[in-house]
Coordinates of C-alpha atoms and ligand atoms in Angstrom, one line a residue:
X1 CA 80.9 134.1 78.8
X2 CA 84.1 132.5 77.5
X3 CA 85.1 135.7 75.7
X4 CA 84.6 137.7 78.9
X5 CA 86.4 135.1 81.1
X6 CA 89.3 135.1 78.7
X7 CA 89.4 138.9 78.5
X8 CA 90.4 138.8 82.2
X9 CA 93.2 136.4 81.6
X10 CA 96.6 137.8 82.6
X11 CA 98.6 135.5 80.3
X12 CA 101.7 133.5 81.0
X13 CA 105.4 133.8 80.5
X14 CA 106.6 135.5 77.2
X15 CA 107.9 132.1 76.1
X16 CA 104.5 130.4 76.5
X17 CA 102.7 133.4 74.8
X18 CA 105.0 133.1 71.9
X19 CA 104.6 129.3 71.7
X20 CA 100.8 129.7 71.7
X21 CA 101.0 132.1 68.8
X22 CA 103.3 129.9 66.8
X23 CA 101.1 126.8 67.4
X24 CA 98.0 128.7 66.4
X25 CA 99.7 130.1 63.3
X26 CA 100.7 126.5 62.3
X27 CA 97.2 125.2 63.1
X28 CA 98.6 122.9 65.7
X29 CA 96.0 122.1 68.4
X30 CA 96.8 123.3 71.9
X31 CA 94.7 123.6 75.1
X32 CA 92.3 126.5 75.1
X33 CA 92.9 129.6 77.3
X34 CA 90.3 128.4 79.8
X35 CA 92.0 125.1 80.2
X36 CA 95.3 126.7 80.5
X37 CA 94.0 128.8 83.4
X38 CA 92.3 125.8 85.0
X39 CA 95.5 123.7 84.8
X40 CA 97.6 126.4 86.4
X41 CA 95.2 126.6 89.4
X42 CA 95.0 122.8 89.5
X43 CA 98.7 122.4 89.6
X44 CA 99.0 124.9 92.5
X45 CA 96.3 123.0 94.4
X46 CA 97.4 119.3 93.8
X47 CA 101.1 120.0 93.4
X48 CA 101.6 116.8 91.4
X49 CA 105.2 115.6 91.1
X50 CA 104.7 112.9 88.6
X51 CA 102.7 113.9 85.6
X52 CA 101.8 111.9 82.5
X53 CA 100.4 113.7 79.4
X54 CA 98.8 111.8 76.5
X55 CA 99.0 114.0 73.4
X56 CA 102.1 116.3 73.3
X57 CA 101.5 118.1 69.9
X58 CA 104.3 120.6 70.0
X59 CA 104.7 120.6 73.7
X60 CA 102.8 123.7 74.8
X61 CA 100.8 122.1 77.6
X62 CA 103.8 120.1 78.8
X63 CA 105.9 123.2 79.0
X64 CA 103.0 125.1 80.8
X65 CA 102.9 122.3 83.4
X66 CA 106.7 122.4 83.8
X67 CA 106.5 126.2 84.2
X68 CA 103.6 126.3 86.7
X69 CA 104.1 123.0 88.5
X70 CA 106.2 122.5 91.6
X71 CA 110.0 122.6 90.8
X72 CA 110.3 118.9 91.5
X73 CA 107.6 118.0 89.0
X74 CA 108.6 115.7 86.2
X75 CA 106.5 115.3 83.1
X76 CA 106.3 112.4 80.7
X77 CA 104.4 113.2 77.5
X78 CA 103.4 110.9 74.6
X79 CA 102.9 111.8 70.9
X80 CA 102.5 109.6 67.9
X81 CA 102.4 112.1 65.0
X82 CA 105.9 112.1 63.5
X83 CA 105.5 115.5 61.9
X84 CA 105.3 117.0 65.4
X85 CA 108.3 115.3 67.0
X86 CA 111.0 117.7 65.9
X87 CA 109.2 120.9 66.7
X88 CA 108.2 119.4 70.1
X89 CA 111.8 118.5 70.9
X90 CA 113.0 122.0 69.8
X91 CA 110.4 123.6 72.0
X92 CA 111.4 121.6 75.0
X93 CA 115.0 122.6 74.4
X94 CA 114.1 126.3 74.0
X95 CA 111.9 126.3 77.1
X96 CA 114.8 125.3 79.3
X97 CA 112.7 122.5 80.8
X98 CA 114.2 119.7 78.8
X99 CA 115.5 118.0 82.0
X100 CA 112.0 117.9 83.5
X101 CA 110.2 116.6 80.5
X102 CA 110.5 113.1 79.1
X103 CA 109.2 112.9 75.5
X104 CA 108.0 109.5 74.3
X105 CA 107.2 108.9 70.7
X106 CA 104.6 106.3 69.7
X107 CA 101.0 105.3 70.1
X108 CA 100.0 106.0 73.6
X109 CA 98.1 102.6 73.7
X110 CA 101.5 100.9 73.3
X111 CA 103.7 103.4 75.1
X112 CA 101.6 103.4 78.3
X113 CA 102.1 99.6 78.6
X114 CA 105.8 100.2 79.0
X115 CA 105.5 102.8 81.8
X116 CA 105.5 102.3 85.5
X117 CA 103.4 104.4 87.8
X118 CA 102.4 105.8 90.0
X119 CA 101.5 109.1 88.5
X120 CA 99.9 111.9 90.5
X121 CA 98.2 113.5 87.5
X122 CA 97.4 112.1 84.1
X123 CA 96.4 114.7 81.5
X124 CA 94.4 113.1 78.6
X125 CA 94.5 115.3 75.5
X126 CA 94.8 113.0 72.4
X127 CA 92.4 111.4 69.9
X128 CA 89.0 111.7 71.6
X129 CA 87.8 108.4 70.2
X130 CA 90.6 106.5 72.0
X131 CA 90.2 107.8 75.5
X132 CA 88.0 104.8 76.4
X133 CA 90.6 102.4 75.2
X134 CA 93.4 104.1 77.2
X135 CA 91.4 103.9 80.4
X136 CA 92.6 100.5 81.7
X137 CA 96.3 101.7 81.4
X138 CA 95.4 105.1 82.9
X139 CA 93.9 103.4 85.9
X140 CA 96.9 101.1 86.3
X141 CA 99.3 104.1 86.2
X142 CA 97.4 106.5 88.5
X143 CA 98.1 106.4 92.2
X144 CA 95.3 106.2 94.7
X145 CA 94.2 109.8 95.1
X146 CA 95.7 110.6 91.8
X147 CA 93.7 112.7 89.3
X148 CA 92.8 112.2 85.6
X149 CA 92.0 115.3 83.7
X150 CA 90.5 114.7 80.2
X151 CA 90.2 117.5 77.6
X152 CA 87.7 117.9 74.8
X153 CA 85.0 115.6 76.1
X154 CA 81.8 117.5 75.2
X155 CA 82.9 118.4 71.7
X156 CA 81.3 121.9 72.1
X157 CA 78.0 120.2 73.0
X158 CA 77.9 117.7 70.2
X159 CA 78.1 114.9 72.7
X160 CA 74.6 115.6 74.0
X161 CA 73.1 115.5 70.6
X162 CA 71.2 112.4 69.4
X163 CA 73.5 110.2 67.4
X164 CA 71.5 111.0 64.3
X165 CA 72.1 114.7 64.6
X166 CA 75.9 114.0 64.4
X167 CA 77.6 113.7 61.1
X168 CA 78.2 110.1 60.1
X169 CA 82.0 110.4 60.2
X170 CA 81.8 111.7 63.8
X171 CA 79.4 109.0 65.1
X172 CA 82.0 106.6 66.3
X173 CA 83.8 109.3 68.2
X174 CA 80.5 110.5 69.6
X175 CA 79.5 107.0 70.8
X176 CA 82.9 106.3 72.3
X177 CA 83.0 109.6 74.1
X178 CA 79.6 109.0 75.6
X179 CA 80.8 105.6 76.7
X180 CA 83.9 107.2 78.2
X181 CA 81.9 109.8 80.2
X182 CA 79.5 107.1 81.4
X183 CA 82.4 104.9 82.5
X184 CA 84.1 107.8 84.3
X185 CA 80.9 108.5 86.2
X186 CA 80.1 104.9 87.1
X187 CA 83.5 103.4 87.7
X188 CA 83.7 102.1 91.3
X189 CA 87.2 103.6 91.7
X190 CA 86.6 107.0 90.1
X191 CA 84.9 110.1 91.3
X192 CA 84.3 112.3 88.3
X193 CA 83.1 115.8 87.7
X194 CA 82.2 116.8 84.1
X195 CA 82.8 120.5 83.6
X196 CA 81.7 122.5 80.6
X197 CA 85.0 124.4 80.4
X198 CA 86.5 124.9 76.9
X199 CA 84.8 122.3 74.8
X200 CA 84.3 120.1 77.9
X201 CA 86.6 118.5 80.5
X202 CA 86.4 115.9 83.1
X203 CA 88.3 115.8 86.4
X204 CA 88.4 112.3 88.0
X205 CA 90.0 111.2 91.3
X206 CA 91.0 107.6 91.8
X207 CA 89.8 106.1 95.0
X208 CA 90.8 102.6 95.9
X209 CA 88.4 102.7 98.7
X210 CA 85.5 104.9 97.6
X211 CA 83.9 107.2 100.2
X212 CA 80.5 105.5 99.9
X213 CA 82.0 102.1 100.7
X214 CA 83.9 103.5 103.7
X215 CA 80.7 104.9 105.1
X216 CA 78.8 101.6 104.7
X217 CA 81.5 99.7 106.5
X218 CA 81.5 102.2 109.3
X219 CA 77.7 101.8 109.7
X220 CA 78.0 98.0 110.1
Ligands
SAH1 N1 98.4 118.8 74.8 C1 98.8 119.6 73.6 C2 97.8 119.4 72.5 C3 97.6 118.0 72.1 S1 96.7 117.8 70.6 C4 98.9 121.0 74.0 O1 97.9 121.5 74.6 O2 99.9 121.6 73.8 C5 96.4 116.1 70.5 C6 97.7 115.4 70.1 O3 97.5 114.0 70.4 C7 98.0 115.4 68.6 O4 99.2 116.0 68.4 C8 97.9 114.0 68.1 O5 98.8 113.6 67.1 C9 98.2 113.2 69.4 N2 97.6 111.9 69.5 C10 96.4 111.4 69.0 N3 96.3 110.1 69.2 C11 97.4 109.7 69.8 C12 97.9 108.4 70.3 N4 97.1 107.3 70.2 N5 99.1 108.3 70.9 C13 99.8 109.5 71.0 N6 99.5 110.7 70.6 C14 98.3 110.8 70.0
MG2 MG1 92.8 119.0 73.2

């Protein structure tokens, strides 16, 4: 299915195509084709102006969001792996979107504490085992009605396996990811859809006043 879907993909700007090739050749992780397509549609629907990305790598998805977001969109992106800083900076410069992208270097757990919201969209694409720890800051930074998109949440299906079927070194990530998905689905201020796109994504909308609660109050 994925191969077929991706065969219909019409691609992006030549710059993004080249960046994707370069990243792949250097074994730098970037969002998959299906996620690229999903993000483009999502940006056109929600039209977020303030975007926060956790996990820059070499800047591919940040540049994609600058390219396909509304012209007023500003993107803040966080990366902690020093070896990627210079390439990311060069890519932002080459892309021509340097003025729309703020690149912050450091551990997202620390950097997020220094940020002020509200953000319309937060794109979570960093170390999977840490998503659950980032969540309190994510919720603080997201506006009411804002959206959290998280990538790589189903680990190609591994997340539904029994913990004993998962390699020992992956068990902690597995456990934390299940906790993360459970929390996203049960949080009183989040409405979440888990979508088996790529190796799994979630889309969550923050609702200060959840629909259910509104309905109950109206019934009284
Ligand atoms: N969004 C990028 C790909 C990100 S890959 C794209 O599609 O182009 C995930 C990145 O998150 C890696 O570069 C990794 O170094 C970074 N990362 C992992 N944990 C992090 C943390 N705690 N803080 C900041 N960055 C982190
Ligand atoms: Mg990813």
